[in-house]
């Protein structure tokens, strides 16, 4: 199995040994160690949605240490969170779970049609906290997209020089696109491509729908007969759009939902060649043991399900 | 009692010994030394509201040295003020009271619906003045919130590297929220969370009201039966929202009011698990001896009143 | 008399010996040396109003060297001007009169309701020209006030580290205030407070009128019975508002006017405890000998007139 | 033939040997080595137009390594692409084909009338990837043109100090010009001049049409009898406009089209003294062997066709 | 005659020997060497107006080397051009003619009522190209004037530290002024003053008209009886406005016109005490020998014509 990890590292041949080492640490950690698959626990909802909406359904989650422990108990490959949440446990859990420092964040107290998160942490913070990676959200289709791309460029160069991994959340959103277009298959595939072109090592996108949003794209999808009927097919297309499968692409879990829906979505993702999932609310909002079970079930799917 | 201080320092395990030392200095100073509680004297009203509105009610307060002495006489844990006020007494009072340099400030000569203070001091200023901490105001819900978060990120990283403590005033305000919403319980709790996620060591929020401002939040408060009927309950919820009580949260005194109201508010705060208060106009606008008595009475409440 | 200088230096105890030395140089120079009073010659009108409006009434003033000589002949404590004017005489007059490099300036070829000057010189320029101080204008009540405060913060920190003095022209102006409000007593007092809080050593404001501009302030002025009926009373209130008299505050001369008016204004200023004046057009637009006489008469007033 | 390369290097006498070396590497590589002509393979369409629109017509192109190989197989002088695409093959193909790192890029998920690309890579990235040049797009006629010129100035200075070559895509576009004006002969010639004045070593413009867009220019074209009737004449005028032929100017291929049209366009370009072409969609969207044949046919035209 | 050069250098006593050396190089070069007068060849029209409008009337001018040679043949004191034009000849002509690197430029493909050029070169560029000076355009009366002044401040400080001369083109233009006002005598005089105050060593303004644009100025011109009836009188007033003649002020040639008009304008300029001219289109758009003759005739006027 570790051959698969070696193969994946080979895709990142331009990176220095420091970055390869940290990428290895993520791929070699937890339940999915050595499989080339990844299930990551992200907890930025406290910042993004507010504390009660995030943690009241499972109050132990108010304590930042809970999530380090959950990631550890479930055997996640990594735990991703904003500065404060990582600071509050990084010393106590030092070295026990790979950390991704989420370097930009938005809150919900101010709206606006063209979102841009605040940059809330730096590469220096990631290094002092012992993190293996920085995480960064871009919103293609926002009027402010260039600002995000340029912030990311600077952080990415700095991160790579420091031997860190770069994880990009690529979520089209803003006045350039409709609500429905945000998860359209052509848009999700484009979002994965943009993140890859910007130098991301690991890319997180939303599970795409069958909708095609851009006229110029629709012509090509039809002319070339690109199959997007099932989620597995769409995932396959997104993976192909991220350098023909030579970049790690994982899919977000989205809103809290039932266990069966979560499992089925992951099965489709795995069938399409997806590398795993990054699942927040569906894990930490459940009671601890339920969450561990669900995460392990999802991992089992990814460990055992491979494209046709 | 000093065990409580040791416990509190334990929450900040990611910080370097320099920052822990300065946090200790605040927790170990004055009347409340060793209790883990804090009463801070803040005097930025000269900048924020103008000199006559701030100091004419008690004219000795025009002299910057008055406030150092007041903080000393009352046994406050620290004294917080803008650059000029600290410069005007820092040498004379060197070492006698922990200083917080308020690093951003607004004046009242220009209005506008989306406030952002000017950054008026730097970490370098704090160091040359012997301060133990920098103070910084953020206005979540302002269109300019991201600018504030990013200014704070830079100051925070610099402060932590220099061994300083970071105190954040988190006051939702601006076009993203109604006037009533500014002190809504869900908004105050969210404000505490944001400050904590941004890396604050000490967080100052306003005493919350029973109002819930955000629709998405209201559903959760109702569904989860979060109790917000009394100020003590609301304080408890805010404390929980700041990393389950693992961050120091203190409550502002707000407008000048009667002695009884001040004492009752502090009693509720203490019952809810609040760590203390930061009380400006209610202290320095009273005659010196009255102010000292009130501050000491408030300290006595915090020293003796504990949750449940 | 030099005891008074020592006393004044004592107010600036946070500054390094370099800054105290340069402040001493200004207080120890010229006719008013040792009195703690200051009369400064400022010539930035060439930039602000244009050359003919400034110098045609007394054409020798077109030559930058004229003003160095005038300051010297009259025994002014210092001479303040923009970069070019100082460059054009700094070598020839090296060391003979303390220089203040005016570091920001506006011209009159473009209007606009929210003024902000261009930053036209740096601390490095002040050092290479042998200046003892930088001068900087802020316009509280302008929509761009924060930009000015932040430019000033950076220059101030740099200047203080380099042992220079910081002189701030604090002139409320812009869409936040009416024309009449610009010189209202509450606004002038507030302007002095803001400059002091920003770290200014010497503050220049306009002679205030009896008008009170801000509603929130008016209530306090009435309730506390603050006396603002005479210019001397108003000056006293402004001085009090600048750290209870522990910052040097001087008053601008304003538009060119008759000798008697100038002398009377200075007498009132001195009676109110003002530290002196900064008088441009009323000096350099008069013929040399008249200007020297007027400046010396003004100095005599400040030397001999003291509050009640 | 290599005398021609020496002659061309002579035009860049202000550059350091590092830059001359990298320019030599491009002129000395592939099928056209030593001729002074250049055919470059650019693949930034994945970022600019999205993955399916770019690569679905010839799916092997999803894999970044495909384009390195195509450039190698066809004997292109260089291969140009954004950060991600270069990172994904730079190690595997190290040294085998000169690389141009495209340092700014736009995506199609957001529109707007005054385009400006995001800066997506740096000189430091070019150096760590072993690239010989950076590529940069400017849009004269955009309201944001100055931002692009200034970004380019900084990158250019840095690149030249690091011994890299600077390739500028100069495409007038934005609210300053009509759609038809974008390829007008006067505008294309002006675009070449601007790029040259900004310090570009190699300039890429679009094949110009007979249209003249600017009134002030039209008078001169008519008065001076500048001949712009054929594409060859127009190319000659553009070449003259780029320092009288002393800068390398190549022409873009534009939209995918038939083989005959491509060859004829290149013949005209060569007749007019153009230095070659940079041809993306017309090559990589064709099957590999067709693309290699077309690129080699184009090279043969440039090798054998000369002005007059 | 060289005494005059020594006298002029004396006006710049604040500058380091490096800057004085480069100023000397310009004053000591070419036909007017030692006279204290200057005729400079500027060729930035390729960037500003486009190549055909600039060079088609005399096509050898497309070649950047042509202008170095023209400046040399005519004996100009210096040659000024943007980055690209200097790069294309600086090595070949190294040391043979003093170079002024024009550090900001505008093109004509985008309009707008408040112009600001792009900064297109740096002091570092000037140094690597062996230039003696940087040139910079400011547009007082533009809403963006402060940006230009601040860019100039930074370049000027850097240039002076590097021993370079600073030449400022001061052209009032923008929404603060009417078209007629751009060359009004009060405005031109003000423009010269602003440039001088910003630290310029050599100032280029347009020949002023009799018009007075600013009401506040008109009163003074009338009251003081400032004579502006002839061009010579107006030039004299502008020279006086630039530090009473202690800054080098030269006048631009403006649009192409007849030989007699050019000569007469220069005669008036010289009579008024102007230091020379900077003449682009009127020289390089004429055939080489005509241009040389005209430039030499102009120089002869400046060599032999002196104020009353």
Short mmCIF file of N, CA and C in Angstrom, two decimals, chain B residues 130-254:
data_model
loop_
_atom_site.label_atom_id
_atom_site.label_comp_id
_atom_site.label_asym_id
_atom_site.label_seq_id
_atom_site.Cartn_x
_atom_site.Cartn_y
_atom_site.Cartn_z
N UNK B 130 7.32 49.56 28.13
CA UNK B 130 7.26 48.58 29.21
C UNK B 130 5.89 47.96 29.42
N UNK B 131 5.02 48.03 28.43
CA UNK B 131 3.68 47.46 28.57
C UNK B 131 3.74 45.94 28.58
N UNK B 132 2.74 45.31 29.22
CA UNK B 132 2.68 43.85 29.22
C UNK B 132 1.79 43.32 28.10
N UNK B 133 1.01 44.21 27.49
CA UNK B 133 0.02 43.74 26.52
C UNK B 133 -0.31 44.84 25.53
N UNK B 134 -0.81 44.42 24.37
CA UNK B 134 -1.46 45.37 23.49
C UNK B 134 -2.96 45.11 23.54
N UNK B 135 -3.72 46.18 23.36
CA UNK B 135 -5.17 46.08 23.27
C UNK B 135 -5.61 46.45 21.87
N UNK B 136 -6.66 45.80 21.39
CA UNK B 136 -7.09 46.07 20.01
C UNK B 136 -8.59 45.88 19.92
N UNK B 137 -9.26 46.81 19.25
CA UNK B 137 -10.71 46.72 19.07
C UNK B 137 -11.05 46.17 17.69
N UNK B 138 -11.93 45.19 17.64
CA UNK B 138 -12.51 44.77 16.36
C UNK B 138 -14.00 45.04 16.39
N UNK B 139 -14.53 45.38 15.21
CA UNK B 139 -15.97 45.57 15.06
C UNK B 139 -16.53 44.54 14.09
N UNK B 140 -16.75 43.30 14.51
CA UNK B 140 -17.45 42.37 13.62
C UNK B 140 -18.77 43.01 13.20
N UNK B 141 -19.22 42.71 11.99
CA UNK B 141 -20.45 43.26 11.41
C UNK B 141 -20.20 44.59 10.68
N UNK B 142 -19.00 45.12 10.79
CA UNK B 142 -18.66 46.28 9.98
C UNK B 142 -18.17 45.80 8.61
N UNK B 143 -18.46 46.58 7.56
CA UNK B 143 -17.94 46.25 6.24
C UNK B 143 -16.41 46.20 6.24
N UNK B 144 -15.82 46.87 7.20
CA UNK B 144 -14.35 46.91 7.27
C UNK B 144 -13.78 45.88 8.24
N UNK B 145 -14.60 44.91 8.64
CA UNK B 145 -14.14 43.94 9.66
C UNK B 145 -12.87 43.22 9.24
N UNK B 146 -12.78 42.83 7.96
CA UNK B 146 -11.61 42.06 7.53
C UNK B 146 -10.33 42.87 7.69
N UNK B 147 -10.40 44.16 7.42
CA UNK B 147 -9.22 45.00 7.62
C UNK B 147 -8.77 44.94 9.08
N UNK B 148 -9.74 45.00 9.98
CA UNK B 148 -9.40 44.94 11.41
C UNK B 148 -8.81 43.58 11.78
N UNK B 149 -9.44 42.51 11.28
CA UNK B 149 -8.94 41.16 11.62
C UNK B 149 -7.50 41.02 11.11
N UNK B 150 -7.23 41.58 9.94
CA UNK B 150 -5.89 41.40 9.37
C UNK B 150 -4.86 42.29 10.05
N UNK B 151 -5.27 43.49 10.44
CA UNK B 151 -4.36 44.30 11.26
C UNK B 151 -4.04 43.58 12.58
N UNK B 152 -5.11 43.00 13.16
CA UNK B 152 -4.92 42.28 14.42
C UNK B 152 -4.01 41.08 14.24
N UNK B 153 -4.19 40.36 13.13
CA UNK B 153 -3.34 39.18 12.89
C UNK B 153 -1.87 39.57 12.90
N UNK B 154 -1.55 40.68 12.22
CA UNK B 154 -0.15 41.09 12.15
C UNK B 154 0.38 41.53 13.51
N UNK B 155 -0.41 42.33 14.23
CA UNK B 155 0.01 42.77 15.55
C UNK B 155 0.13 41.58 16.51
N UNK B 156 -0.80 40.64 16.40
CA UNK B 156 -0.81 39.49 17.31
C UNK B 156 0.44 38.63 17.13
N UNK B 157 0.76 38.35 15.88
CA UNK B 157 1.95 37.54 15.62
C UNK B 157 3.19 38.23 16.18
N UNK B 158 3.27 39.53 15.92
CA UNK B 158 4.41 40.30 16.38
C UNK B 158 4.44 40.36 17.92
N UNK B 159 3.27 40.57 18.51
CA UNK B 159 3.21 40.67 19.97
C UNK B 159 3.62 39.35 20.62
N UNK B 160 3.12 38.25 20.08
CA UNK B 160 3.43 36.95 20.68
C UNK B 160 4.91 36.62 20.55
N UNK B 161 5.49 37.00 19.43
CA UNK B 161 6.92 36.77 19.28
C UNK B 161 7.72 37.62 20.28
N UNK B 162 7.16 38.79 20.63
CA UNK B 162 7.83 39.68 21.58
C UNK B 162 7.45 39.38 23.03
N UNK B 163 6.69 38.33 23.24
CA UNK B 163 6.32 37.97 24.61
C UNK B 163 5.25 38.83 25.23
N UNK B 164 4.42 39.48 24.43
CA UNK B 164 3.33 40.30 24.96
C UNK B 164 2.01 39.53 24.96
N UNK B 165 1.09 40.04 25.76
CA UNK B 165 -0.27 39.51 25.81
C UNK B 165 -1.14 40.31 24.84
N UNK B 166 -2.16 39.66 24.28
CA UNK B 166 -3.07 40.32 23.35
C UNK B 166 -4.48 40.38 23.95
N UNK B 167 -4.98 41.60 24.12
CA UNK B 167 -6.32 41.81 24.67
C UNK B 167 -7.20 42.36 23.56
N UNK B 168 -8.32 41.72 23.29
CA UNK B 168 -9.18 42.14 22.18
C UNK B 168 -10.55 42.59 22.69
N UNK B 169 -10.89 43.82 22.33
CA UNK B 169 -12.23 44.36 22.53
C UNK B 169 -13.07 43.90 21.33
N UNK B 170 -14.05 43.06 21.50
CA UNK B 170 -14.82 42.54 20.36
C UNK B 170 -16.24 43.06 20.42
N UNK B 171 -16.52 44.09 19.63
CA UNK B 171 -17.79 44.81 19.70
C UNK B 171 -18.46 44.79 18.33
N UNK B 172 -19.38 43.87 18.08
CA UNK B 172 -20.09 43.87 16.80
C UNK B 172 -20.79 45.21 16.58
N UNK B 173 -20.58 45.78 15.40
CA UNK B 173 -21.11 47.11 15.11
C UNK B 173 -20.93 47.35 13.61
N UNK B 174 -21.89 48.02 13.00
CA UNK B 174 -21.73 48.32 11.57
C UNK B 174 -22.95 47.93 10.78
N UNK B 175 -22.87 48.05 9.47
CA UNK B 175 -24.05 47.89 8.64
C UNK B 175 -24.55 46.45 8.58
N UNK B 176 -23.78 45.50 9.12
CA UNK B 176 -24.22 44.11 9.10
C UNK B 176 -25.20 43.78 10.22
N UNK B 177 -25.44 44.72 11.11
CA UNK B 177 -26.23 44.38 12.30
C UNK B 177 -27.02 45.60 12.77
N UNK B 178 -28.16 45.34 13.42
CA UNK B 178 -28.96 46.44 13.97
C UNK B 178 -28.33 46.92 15.28
N UNK B 179 -28.78 48.08 15.75
CA UNK B 179 -28.32 48.61 17.03
C UNK B 179 -28.61 47.61 18.15
N UNK B 180 -29.84 47.07 18.13
CA UNK B 180 -30.23 46.11 19.16
C UNK B 180 -29.39 44.83 19.07
N UNK B 181 -29.04 44.50 17.83
CA UNK B 181 -28.27 43.27 17.62
C UNK B 181 -26.87 43.34 18.21
N UNK B 182 -26.34 44.55 18.39
CA UNK B 182 -24.97 44.69 18.86
C UNK B 182 -24.71 43.99 20.19
N UNK B 183 -25.74 43.95 21.03
CA UNK B 183 -25.57 43.31 22.34
C UNK B 183 -26.43 42.05 22.48
N UNK B 184 -26.98 41.56 21.38
CA UNK B 184 -27.76 40.32 21.43
C UNK B 184 -26.87 39.19 21.93
N UNK B 185 -27.47 38.25 22.63
CA UNK B 185 -26.69 37.18 23.24
C UNK B 185 -25.95 36.34 22.20
N UNK B 186 -26.65 36.03 21.09
CA UNK B 186 -25.96 35.21 20.08
C UNK B 186 -24.78 35.97 19.47
N UNK B 187 -24.96 37.29 19.33
CA UNK B 187 -23.92 38.11 18.71
C UNK B 187 -22.74 38.29 19.66
N UNK B 188 -23.01 38.50 20.93
CA UNK B 188 -21.92 38.64 21.91
C UNK B 188 -21.12 37.34 22.01
N UNK B 189 -21.85 36.22 22.02
CA UNK B 189 -21.16 34.93 22.10
C UNK B 189 -20.30 34.71 20.85
N UNK B 190 -20.85 35.10 19.70
CA UNK B 190 -20.11 34.98 18.44
C UNK B 190 -18.88 35.89 18.48
N UNK B 191 -19.06 37.10 19.01
CA UNK B 191 -17.94 38.05 19.09
C UNK B 191 -16.81 37.49 19.93
N UNK B 192 -17.17 36.80 21.01
CA UNK B 192 -16.15 36.19 21.87
C UNK B 192 -15.41 35.08 21.11
N UNK B 193 -16.20 34.27 20.39
CA UNK B 193 -15.60 33.19 19.60
C UNK B 193 -14.63 33.73 18.57
N UNK B 194 -15.03 34.77 17.85
CA UNK B 194 -14.17 35.34 16.80
C UNK B 194 -12.85 35.81 17.40
N UNK B 195 -12.94 36.54 18.50
CA UNK B 195 -11.71 37.04 19.12
C UNK B 195 -10.81 35.88 19.53
N UNK B 196 -11.41 34.84 20.10
CA UNK B 196 -10.62 33.68 20.53
C UNK B 196 -9.97 32.99 19.32
N UNK B 197 -10.74 32.85 18.25
CA UNK B 197 -10.19 32.20 17.05
C UNK B 197 -9.07 33.03 16.44
N UNK B 198 -9.12 34.35 16.63
CA UNK B 198 -8.07 35.21 16.09
C UNK B 198 -6.82 35.20 16.98
N UNK B 199 -6.87 34.49 18.09
CA UNK B 199 -5.67 34.33 18.89
C UNK B 199 -5.58 35.21 20.12
N UNK B 200 -6.70 35.88 20.50
CA UNK B 200 -6.69 36.73 21.69
C UNK B 200 -6.45 35.92 22.95
N UNK B 201 -5.73 36.53 23.90
CA UNK B 201 -5.57 35.89 25.21
C UNK B 201 -6.66 36.33 26.17
N UNK B 202 -7.01 37.60 26.09
CA UNK B 202 -8.04 38.15 26.95
C UNK B 202 -9.06 38.83 26.05
N UNK B 203 -10.34 38.58 26.32
CA UNK B 203 -11.40 39.06 25.44
C UNK B 203 -12.36 39.91 26.24
N UNK B 204 -12.66 41.07 25.67
CA UNK B 204 -13.60 41.96 26.32
C UNK B 204 -14.84 42.06 25.46
N UNK B 205 -16.00 41.75 26.04
CA UNK B 205 -17.26 41.91 25.30
C UNK B 205 -18.22 42.73 26.16
N UNK B 206 -19.32 43.11 25.54
CA UNK B 206 -20.34 43.85 26.29
C UNK B 206 -21.26 42.88 27.00
N UNK B 207 -21.85 43.29 28.10
CA UNK B 207 -22.85 42.43 28.75
C UNK B 207 -24.00 42.19 27.79
N UNK B 208 -24.32 40.93 27.50
CA UNK B 208 -25.34 40.64 26.48
C UNK B 208 -26.76 40.78 27.00
N UNK B 209 -27.66 41.09 26.07
CA UNK B 209 -29.09 41.12 26.40
C UNK B 209 -29.72 39.79 26.00
N UNK B 210 -31.00 39.67 26.29
CA UNK B 210 -31.71 38.42 26.01
C UNK B 210 -32.05 38.27 24.52
N UNK B 211 -31.92 39.36 23.78
CA UNK B 211 -32.28 39.36 22.36
C UNK B 211 -31.40 38.39 21.57
N UNK B 212 -32.02 37.74 20.57
CA UNK B 212 -31.24 36.92 19.62
C UNK B 212 -31.40 37.54 18.25
N UNK B 213 -30.30 37.86 17.59
CA UNK B 213 -30.35 38.69 16.39
C UNK B 213 -30.37 37.91 15.09
N UNK B 214 -29.70 36.79 15.06
CA UNK B 214 -29.54 36.07 13.79
C UNK B 214 -30.53 34.93 13.69
N UNK B 215 -31.28 34.86 12.58
CA UNK B 215 -32.29 33.83 12.41
C UNK B 215 -31.70 32.43 12.50
N UNK B 216 -30.59 32.26 11.82
CA UNK B 216 -29.97 30.92 11.80
C UNK B 216 -29.58 30.49 13.20
N UNK B 217 -29.20 31.48 14.03
CA UNK B 217 -28.82 31.15 15.41
C UNK B 217 -30.05 30.87 16.27
N UNK B 218 -31.11 31.66 16.07
CA UNK B 218 -32.28 31.52 16.93
C UNK B 218 -32.81 30.09 16.94
N UNK B 219 -32.84 29.49 15.74
CA UNK B 219 -33.31 28.11 15.63
C UNK B 219 -32.53 27.18 16.56
N UNK B 220 -31.24 27.37 16.59
CA UNK B 220 -30.41 26.51 17.41
C UNK B 220 -30.62 26.78 18.89
N UNK B 221 -30.70 28.06 19.24
CA UNK B 221 -30.93 28.38 20.66
C UNK B 221 -32.20 27.75 21.17
N UNK B 222 -33.23 27.78 20.28
CA UNK B 222 -34.50 27.19 20.69
C UNK B 222 -34.42 25.67 20.71
N UNK B 223 -33.89 25.12 19.66
CA UNK B 223 -33.83 23.66 19.55
C UNK B 223 -33.01 23.05 20.68
N UNK B 224 -31.91 23.70 21.03
CA UNK B 224 -31.02 23.14 22.05
C UNK B 224 -31.35 23.63 23.45
N UNK B 225 -32.36 24.51 23.54
CA UNK B 225 -32.75 24.99 24.85
C UNK B 225 -31.64 25.71 25.61
N UNK B 226 -30.89 26.53 24.91
CA UNK B 226 -29.83 27.29 25.57
C UNK B 226 -30.46 28.36 26.45
N UNK B 227 -30.10 28.39 27.72
CA UNK B 227 -30.74 29.31 28.64
C UNK B 227 -30.06 30.67 28.64
N UNK B 228 -30.85 31.71 28.36
CA UNK B 228 -30.28 33.06 28.28
C UNK B 228 -31.17 34.06 29.01
N UNK B 229 -31.96 33.57 29.99
CA UNK B 229 -32.93 34.42 30.68
C UNK B 229 -32.31 35.43 31.63
N UNK B 230 -31.26 35.05 32.32
CA UNK B 230 -30.62 35.98 33.26
C UNK B 230 -29.25 36.38 32.72
N UNK B 231 -28.74 37.48 33.24
CA UNK B 231 -27.42 37.91 32.80
C UNK B 231 -26.39 36.84 33.14
N UNK B 232 -26.55 36.22 34.32
CA UNK B 232 -25.60 35.18 34.71
C UNK B 232 -25.60 34.04 33.69
N UNK B 233 -26.81 33.65 33.24
CA UNK B 233 -26.89 32.59 32.22
C UNK B 233 -26.24 33.01 30.91
N UNK B 234 -26.47 34.27 30.58
CA UNK B 234 -25.91 34.74 29.31
C UNK B 234 -24.38 34.82 29.39
N UNK B 235 -23.89 35.27 30.54
CA UNK B 235 -22.44 35.31 30.72
C UNK B 235 -21.87 33.90 30.62
N UNK B 236 -22.56 32.97 31.24
CA UNK B 236 -22.10 31.57 31.19
C UNK B 236 -22.00 31.08 29.75
N UNK B 237 -23.00 31.46 28.93
CA UNK B 237 -22.99 31.04 27.52
C UNK B 237 -21.85 31.70 26.75
N UNK B 238 -21.59 32.96 27.07
CA UNK B 238 -20.48 33.64 26.39
C UNK B 238 -19.15 32.99 26.76
N UNK B 239 -19.01 32.69 28.05
CA UNK B 239 -17.77 32.05 28.52
C UNK B 239 -17.58 30.70 27.82
N UNK B 240 -18.69 29.95 27.73
CA UNK B 240 -18.62 28.66 27.04
C UNK B 240 -18.22 28.85 25.57
N UNK B 241 -18.72 29.94 24.98
CA UNK B 241 -18.45 30.22 23.56
C UNK B 241 -17.01 30.64 23.32
N UNK B 242 -16.30 30.94 24.39
CA UNK B 242 -14.89 31.28 24.24
C UNK B 242 -14.06 30.08 24.67
N UNK B 243 -14.14 29.05 23.87
CA UNK B 243 -13.35 27.83 24.07
C UNK B 243 -13.68 27.14 25.39
N UNK B 244 -15.00 27.07 25.66
CA UNK B 244 -15.48 26.33 26.82
C UNK B 244 -14.82 26.81 28.11
N UNK B 245 -14.64 28.12 28.20
CA UNK B 245 -14.10 28.69 29.43
C UNK B 245 -12.59 28.73 29.50
N UNK B 246 -11.92 28.34 28.44
CA UNK B 246 -10.46 28.29 28.45
C UNK B 246 -9.82 29.55 27.86
N UNK B 247 -10.55 30.63 27.83
CA UNK B 247 -9.99 31.93 27.49
C UNK B 247 -10.54 32.93 28.51
N UNK B 248 -9.74 33.89 28.92
CA UNK B 248 -10.19 34.90 29.87
C UNK B 248 -11.14 35.86 29.17
N UNK B 249 -12.38 35.94 29.65
CA UNK B 249 -13.35 36.87 29.07
C UNK B 249 -13.80 37.83 30.17
N UNK B 250 -13.68 39.11 29.89
CA UNK B 250 -14.16 40.10 30.85
C UNK B 250 -15.21 40.97 30.18
N UNK B 251 -15.99 41.64 31.01
CA UNK B 251 -17.15 42.35 30.49
C UNK B 251 -16.99 43.84 30.75
N UNK B 252 -17.41 44.63 29.76
CA UNK B 252 -17.22 46.08 29.87
C UNK B 252 -18.31 46.68 30.72
N UNK B 253 -18.00 47.81 31.30
CA UNK B 253 -18.96 48.46 32.18
C UNK B 253 -19.97 49.32 31.45
N UNK B 254 -19.59 49.77 30.27
CA UNK B 254 -20.54 50.60 29.51
C UNK B 254 -20.71 51.98 30.10
#
